[in-house]
Tab-separated table of C-alpha atoms in Angstrom:
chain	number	residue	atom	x	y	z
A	1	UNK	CA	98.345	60.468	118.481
A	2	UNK	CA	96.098	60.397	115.588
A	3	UNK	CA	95.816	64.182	114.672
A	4	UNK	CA	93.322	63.819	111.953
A	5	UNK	CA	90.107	64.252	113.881
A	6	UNK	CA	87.935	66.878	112.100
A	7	UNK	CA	85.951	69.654	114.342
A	8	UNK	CA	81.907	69.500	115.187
A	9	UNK	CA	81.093	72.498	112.047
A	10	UNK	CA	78.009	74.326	113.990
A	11	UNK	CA	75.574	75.762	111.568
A	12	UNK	CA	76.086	79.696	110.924
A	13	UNK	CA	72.241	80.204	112.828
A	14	UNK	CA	73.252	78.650	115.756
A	15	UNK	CA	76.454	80.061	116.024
A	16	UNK	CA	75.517	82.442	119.092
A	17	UNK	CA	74.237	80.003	121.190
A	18	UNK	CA	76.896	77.438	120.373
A	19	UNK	CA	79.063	79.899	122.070
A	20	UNK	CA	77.053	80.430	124.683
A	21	UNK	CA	76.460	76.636	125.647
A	22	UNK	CA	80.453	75.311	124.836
A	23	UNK	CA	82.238	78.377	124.515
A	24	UNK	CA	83.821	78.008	121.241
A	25	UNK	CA	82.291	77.099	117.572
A	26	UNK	CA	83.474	76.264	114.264
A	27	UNK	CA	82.151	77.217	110.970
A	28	UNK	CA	83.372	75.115	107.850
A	29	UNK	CA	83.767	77.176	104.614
A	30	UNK	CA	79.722	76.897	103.089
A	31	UNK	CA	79.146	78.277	106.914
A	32	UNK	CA	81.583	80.633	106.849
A	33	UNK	CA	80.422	82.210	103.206
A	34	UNK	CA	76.619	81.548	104.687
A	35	UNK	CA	77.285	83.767	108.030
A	36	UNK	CA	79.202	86.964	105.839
A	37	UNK	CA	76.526	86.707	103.133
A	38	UNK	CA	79.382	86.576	100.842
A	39	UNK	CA	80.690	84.499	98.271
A	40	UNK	CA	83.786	82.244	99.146
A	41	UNK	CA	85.762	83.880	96.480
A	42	UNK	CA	85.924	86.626	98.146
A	43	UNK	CA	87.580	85.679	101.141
A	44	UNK	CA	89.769	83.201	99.448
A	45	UNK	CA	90.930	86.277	97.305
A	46	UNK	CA	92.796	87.549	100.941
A	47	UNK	CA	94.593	84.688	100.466
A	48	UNK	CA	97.622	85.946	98.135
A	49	UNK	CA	98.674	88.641	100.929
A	50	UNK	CA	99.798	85.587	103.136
A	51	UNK	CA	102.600	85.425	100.890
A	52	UNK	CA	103.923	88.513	101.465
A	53	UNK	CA	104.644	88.570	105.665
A	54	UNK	CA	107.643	89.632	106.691
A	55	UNK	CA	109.735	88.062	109.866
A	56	UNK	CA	108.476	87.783	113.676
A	57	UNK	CA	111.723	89.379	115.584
A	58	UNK	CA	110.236	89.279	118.714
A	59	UNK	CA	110.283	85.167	119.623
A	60	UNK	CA	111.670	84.288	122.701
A	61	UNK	CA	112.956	80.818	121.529
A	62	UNK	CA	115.396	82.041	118.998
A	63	UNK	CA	113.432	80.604	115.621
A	64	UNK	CA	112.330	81.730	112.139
A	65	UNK	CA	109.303	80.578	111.237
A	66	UNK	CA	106.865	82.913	112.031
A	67	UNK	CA	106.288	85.315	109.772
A	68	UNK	CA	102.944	88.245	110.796
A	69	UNK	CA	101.404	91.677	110.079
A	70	UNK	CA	99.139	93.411	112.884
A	71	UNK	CA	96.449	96.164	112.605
A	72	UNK	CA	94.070	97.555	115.041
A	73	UNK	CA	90.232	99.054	114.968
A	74	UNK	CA	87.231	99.915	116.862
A	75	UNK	CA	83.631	99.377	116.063
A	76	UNK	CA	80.104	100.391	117.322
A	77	UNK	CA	77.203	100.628	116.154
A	78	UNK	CA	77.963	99.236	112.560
A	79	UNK	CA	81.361	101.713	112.179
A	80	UNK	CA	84.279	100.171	111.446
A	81	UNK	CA	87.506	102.777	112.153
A	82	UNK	CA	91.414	101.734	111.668
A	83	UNK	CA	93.170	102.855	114.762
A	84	UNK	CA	96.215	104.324	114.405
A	85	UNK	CA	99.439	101.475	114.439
A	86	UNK	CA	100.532	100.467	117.550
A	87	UNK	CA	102.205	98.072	119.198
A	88	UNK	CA	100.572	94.880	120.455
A	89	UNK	CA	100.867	93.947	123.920
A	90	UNK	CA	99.767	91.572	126.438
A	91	UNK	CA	100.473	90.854	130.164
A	92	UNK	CA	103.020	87.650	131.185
A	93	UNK	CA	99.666	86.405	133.011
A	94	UNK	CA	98.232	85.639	129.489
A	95	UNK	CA	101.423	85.028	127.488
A	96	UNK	CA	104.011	83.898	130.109
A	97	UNK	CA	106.171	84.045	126.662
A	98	UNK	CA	105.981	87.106	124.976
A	99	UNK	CA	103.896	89.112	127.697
A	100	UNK	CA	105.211	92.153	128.754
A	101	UNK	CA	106.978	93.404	125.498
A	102	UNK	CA	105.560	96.087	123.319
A	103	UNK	CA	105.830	94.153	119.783
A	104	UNK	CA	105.698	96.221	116.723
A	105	UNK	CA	105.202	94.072	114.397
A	106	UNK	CA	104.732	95.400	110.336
A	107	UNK	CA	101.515	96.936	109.298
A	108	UNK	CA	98.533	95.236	107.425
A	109	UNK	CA	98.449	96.375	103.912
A	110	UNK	CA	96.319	99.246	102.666
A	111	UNK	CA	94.813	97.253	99.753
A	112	UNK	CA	94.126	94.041	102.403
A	113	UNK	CA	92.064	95.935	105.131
A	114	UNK	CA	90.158	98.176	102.324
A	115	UNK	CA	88.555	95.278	100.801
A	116	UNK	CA	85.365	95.122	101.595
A	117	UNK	CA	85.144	91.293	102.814
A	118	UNK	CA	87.675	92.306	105.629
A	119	UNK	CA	85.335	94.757	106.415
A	120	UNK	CA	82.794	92.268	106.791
A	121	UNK	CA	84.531	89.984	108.373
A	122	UNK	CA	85.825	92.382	111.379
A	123	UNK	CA	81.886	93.670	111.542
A	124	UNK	CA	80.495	89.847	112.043
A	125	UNK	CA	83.333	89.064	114.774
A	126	UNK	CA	82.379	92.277	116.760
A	127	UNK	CA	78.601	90.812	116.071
A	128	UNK	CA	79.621	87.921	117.719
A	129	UNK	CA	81.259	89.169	120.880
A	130	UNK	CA	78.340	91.433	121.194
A	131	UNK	CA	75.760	88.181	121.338
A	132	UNK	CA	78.038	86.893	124.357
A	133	UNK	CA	78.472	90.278	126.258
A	134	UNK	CA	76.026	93.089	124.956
A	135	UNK	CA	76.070	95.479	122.639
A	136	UNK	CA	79.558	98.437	122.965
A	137	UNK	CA	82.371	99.436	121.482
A	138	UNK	CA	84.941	96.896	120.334
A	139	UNK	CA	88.640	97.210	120.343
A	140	UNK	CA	89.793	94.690	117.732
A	141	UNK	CA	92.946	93.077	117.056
A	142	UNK	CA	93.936	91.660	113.460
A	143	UNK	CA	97.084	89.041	112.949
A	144	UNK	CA	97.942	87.958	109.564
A	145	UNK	CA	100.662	84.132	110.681
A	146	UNK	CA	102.694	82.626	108.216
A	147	UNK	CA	104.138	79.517	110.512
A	148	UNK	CA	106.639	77.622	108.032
A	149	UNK	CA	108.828	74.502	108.192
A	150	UNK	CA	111.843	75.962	107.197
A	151	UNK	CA	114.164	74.822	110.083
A	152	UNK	CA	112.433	71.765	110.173
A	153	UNK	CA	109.384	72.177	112.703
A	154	UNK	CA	107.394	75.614	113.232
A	155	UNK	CA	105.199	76.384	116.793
A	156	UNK	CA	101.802	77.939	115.935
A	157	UNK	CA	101.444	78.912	119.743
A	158	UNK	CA	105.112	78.553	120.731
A	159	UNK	CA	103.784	80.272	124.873
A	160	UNK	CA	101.351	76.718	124.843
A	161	UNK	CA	97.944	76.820	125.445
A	162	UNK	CA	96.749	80.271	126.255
A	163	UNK	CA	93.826	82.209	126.892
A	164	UNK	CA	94.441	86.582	125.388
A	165	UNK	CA	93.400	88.374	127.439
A	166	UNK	CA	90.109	89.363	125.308
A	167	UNK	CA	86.600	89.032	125.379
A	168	UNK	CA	86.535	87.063	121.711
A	169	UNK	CA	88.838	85.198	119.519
A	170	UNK	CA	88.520	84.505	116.249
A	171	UNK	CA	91.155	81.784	114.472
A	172	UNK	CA	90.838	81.255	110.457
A	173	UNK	CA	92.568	79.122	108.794
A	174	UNK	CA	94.024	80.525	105.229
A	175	UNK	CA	96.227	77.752	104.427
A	176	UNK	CA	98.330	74.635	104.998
A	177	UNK	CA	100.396	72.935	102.223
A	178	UNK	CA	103.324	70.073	103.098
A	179	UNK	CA	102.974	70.050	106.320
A	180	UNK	CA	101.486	67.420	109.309
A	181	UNK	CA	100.541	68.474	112.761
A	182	UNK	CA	99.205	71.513	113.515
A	183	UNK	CA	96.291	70.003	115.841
A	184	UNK	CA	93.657	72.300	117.495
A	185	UNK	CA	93.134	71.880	121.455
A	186	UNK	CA	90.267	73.748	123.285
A	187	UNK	CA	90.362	73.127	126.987
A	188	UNK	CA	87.869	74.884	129.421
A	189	UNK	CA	89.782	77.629	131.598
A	190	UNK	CA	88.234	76.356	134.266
A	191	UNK	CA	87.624	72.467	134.059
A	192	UNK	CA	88.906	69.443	132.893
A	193	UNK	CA	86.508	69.194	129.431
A	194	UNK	CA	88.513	69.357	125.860
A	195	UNK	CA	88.119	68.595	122.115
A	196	UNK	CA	90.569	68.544	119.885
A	197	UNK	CA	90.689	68.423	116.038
A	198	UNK	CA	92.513	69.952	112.845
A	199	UNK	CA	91.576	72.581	110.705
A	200	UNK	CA	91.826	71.656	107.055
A	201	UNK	CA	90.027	73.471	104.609
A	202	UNK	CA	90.858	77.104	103.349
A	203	UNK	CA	88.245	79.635	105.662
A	204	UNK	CA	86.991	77.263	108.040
A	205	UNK	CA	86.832	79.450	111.379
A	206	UNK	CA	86.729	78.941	114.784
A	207	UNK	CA	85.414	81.226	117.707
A	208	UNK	CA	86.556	81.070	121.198
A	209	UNK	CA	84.588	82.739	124.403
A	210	UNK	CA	88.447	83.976	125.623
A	211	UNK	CA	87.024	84.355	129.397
A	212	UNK	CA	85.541	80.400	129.372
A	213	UNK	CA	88.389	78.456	127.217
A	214	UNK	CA	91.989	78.226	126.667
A	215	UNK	CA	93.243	77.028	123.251
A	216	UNK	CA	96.420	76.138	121.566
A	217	UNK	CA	98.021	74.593	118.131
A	218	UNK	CA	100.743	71.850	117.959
A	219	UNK	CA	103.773	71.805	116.062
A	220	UNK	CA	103.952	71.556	112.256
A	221	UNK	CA	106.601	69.441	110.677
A	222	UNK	CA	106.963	69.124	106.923
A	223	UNK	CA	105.311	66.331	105.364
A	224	UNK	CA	108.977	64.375	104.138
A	225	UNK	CA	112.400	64.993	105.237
A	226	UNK	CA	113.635	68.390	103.414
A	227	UNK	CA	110.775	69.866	102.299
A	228	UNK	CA	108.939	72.648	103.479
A	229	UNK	CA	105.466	73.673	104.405
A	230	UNK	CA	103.538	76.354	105.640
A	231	UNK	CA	100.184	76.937	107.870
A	232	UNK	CA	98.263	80.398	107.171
A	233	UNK	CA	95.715	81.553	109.774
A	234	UNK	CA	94.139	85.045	110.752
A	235	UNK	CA	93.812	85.431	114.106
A	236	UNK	CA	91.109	88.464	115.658
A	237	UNK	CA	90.308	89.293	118.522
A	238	UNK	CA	87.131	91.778	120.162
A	239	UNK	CA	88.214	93.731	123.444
A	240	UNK	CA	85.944	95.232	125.417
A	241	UNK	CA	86.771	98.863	127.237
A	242	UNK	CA	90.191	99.453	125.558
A	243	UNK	CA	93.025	97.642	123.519
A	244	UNK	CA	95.235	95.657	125.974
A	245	UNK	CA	98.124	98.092	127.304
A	246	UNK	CA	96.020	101.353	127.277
């Protein structure tokens, strides 16, 4: 399967009704920059904190190569607050996997969530959600993945394709280096209709209506025998009326 196939980039003004009409859009970098009214060098400065992740203990198949941090806020009416650390959970009907376990997975760093293009970042999301289901508060969810080749293949999404149990998801891609695979699929929840493509490019994002589509990655492998490779993403998600587990 040819896994080179690059997503439909929807321009940052039509990025509401894109998710409206399909139920997911991408933005490529320039759209990305264009939408945060911020330079690309500021995002791409997050970047170094990927490098510092510590392990996932909590997979269910027994491997290594996922490496996270977690943090949680809530935001209305332009306020951004850090909740207090927690664990993150979600029911086995949403991650047949994983679902059911209270994960506490290592805290985002101070300096990372004080900068003020996170900030931004988390405000547009909630933005987002709000254009699909009305203006409230927003429970938000922030994952920092470092999926690496280290014992030879890594599993972005090892529960499959998933929906999370949110109202919005937000998947950026930080990184890839020496790897192959890693394929996006977006299927509707509902139907038979699905794209799929890979993300390439440092800060190209993709937003997913969570109650109209399911998504998942594929497998990375390193790009020759006995090397290694990586794929960075930041995953966030908006919650309406609570974080899941409350």
């Amino acid at each position: 399967m040819n896994s080179a196939f690059s997503p439909l980039y929807t321009p940052p003004d039509e990025l509401a009704a894109t998710l409206r009409q399909e139920g997911y859009a991408v933005l490529n970098p320039r759209g990305v920059a264009e939408w945060l009214d911020l330079p690309l060098t500021d995002l791409e400065a997050l970047q170094p904190d990927w490098a510092q992740l510590p392990p996932d203990e909590y997979l269910k198949d027994g491997g290594r190569y996922r490496r996270r941090r977690h943090a949680c806020f809530t935001t209305e009416g332009g306020a951004l607050v850090q909740a207090p650390h927690r664990a993150h959970w979600q029911p086995v009907e949403y991650n047949a996997l994983h679902g059911g376990m209270q994960r506490w997975f290592a805290p985002m760093e101070p300096d990372t969530v004080a900068r003020p293009a996170w900030r931004r970042l988390l405000l547009k999301t909630a933005e987002a959600a709000a254009a699909l289901r009305g203006d409230q508060r927003w429970y938000i969810e922030a994952h920092q993945f470092r999926i690496d080749t280290e014992g030879g293949i890594g599993r972005p999404t090892p529960e499959g394709a998933h929906r999370d149990g949110v109202d919005l998801v937000a998947v950026a891609l930080v990184g890839r280096q020496g790897i192959k695979g890693g394929e996006t699929r977006v299927f509707e929840a509902g139907g038979r209709r699905g794209e799929r493509f890979t993300l390439t490019e440092p800060w190209t994002l993709m937003l997913l209506d969570d109650q109209r589509v399911i998504h998942e990655s594929t497998p990375i492998q390193p790009v020759a025998p006995g090397t290694q490779g990586w794929r960075d993403t930041l995953v966030i998600t908006c919650r309406a009326g609570g974080f899941q587990g409350d």
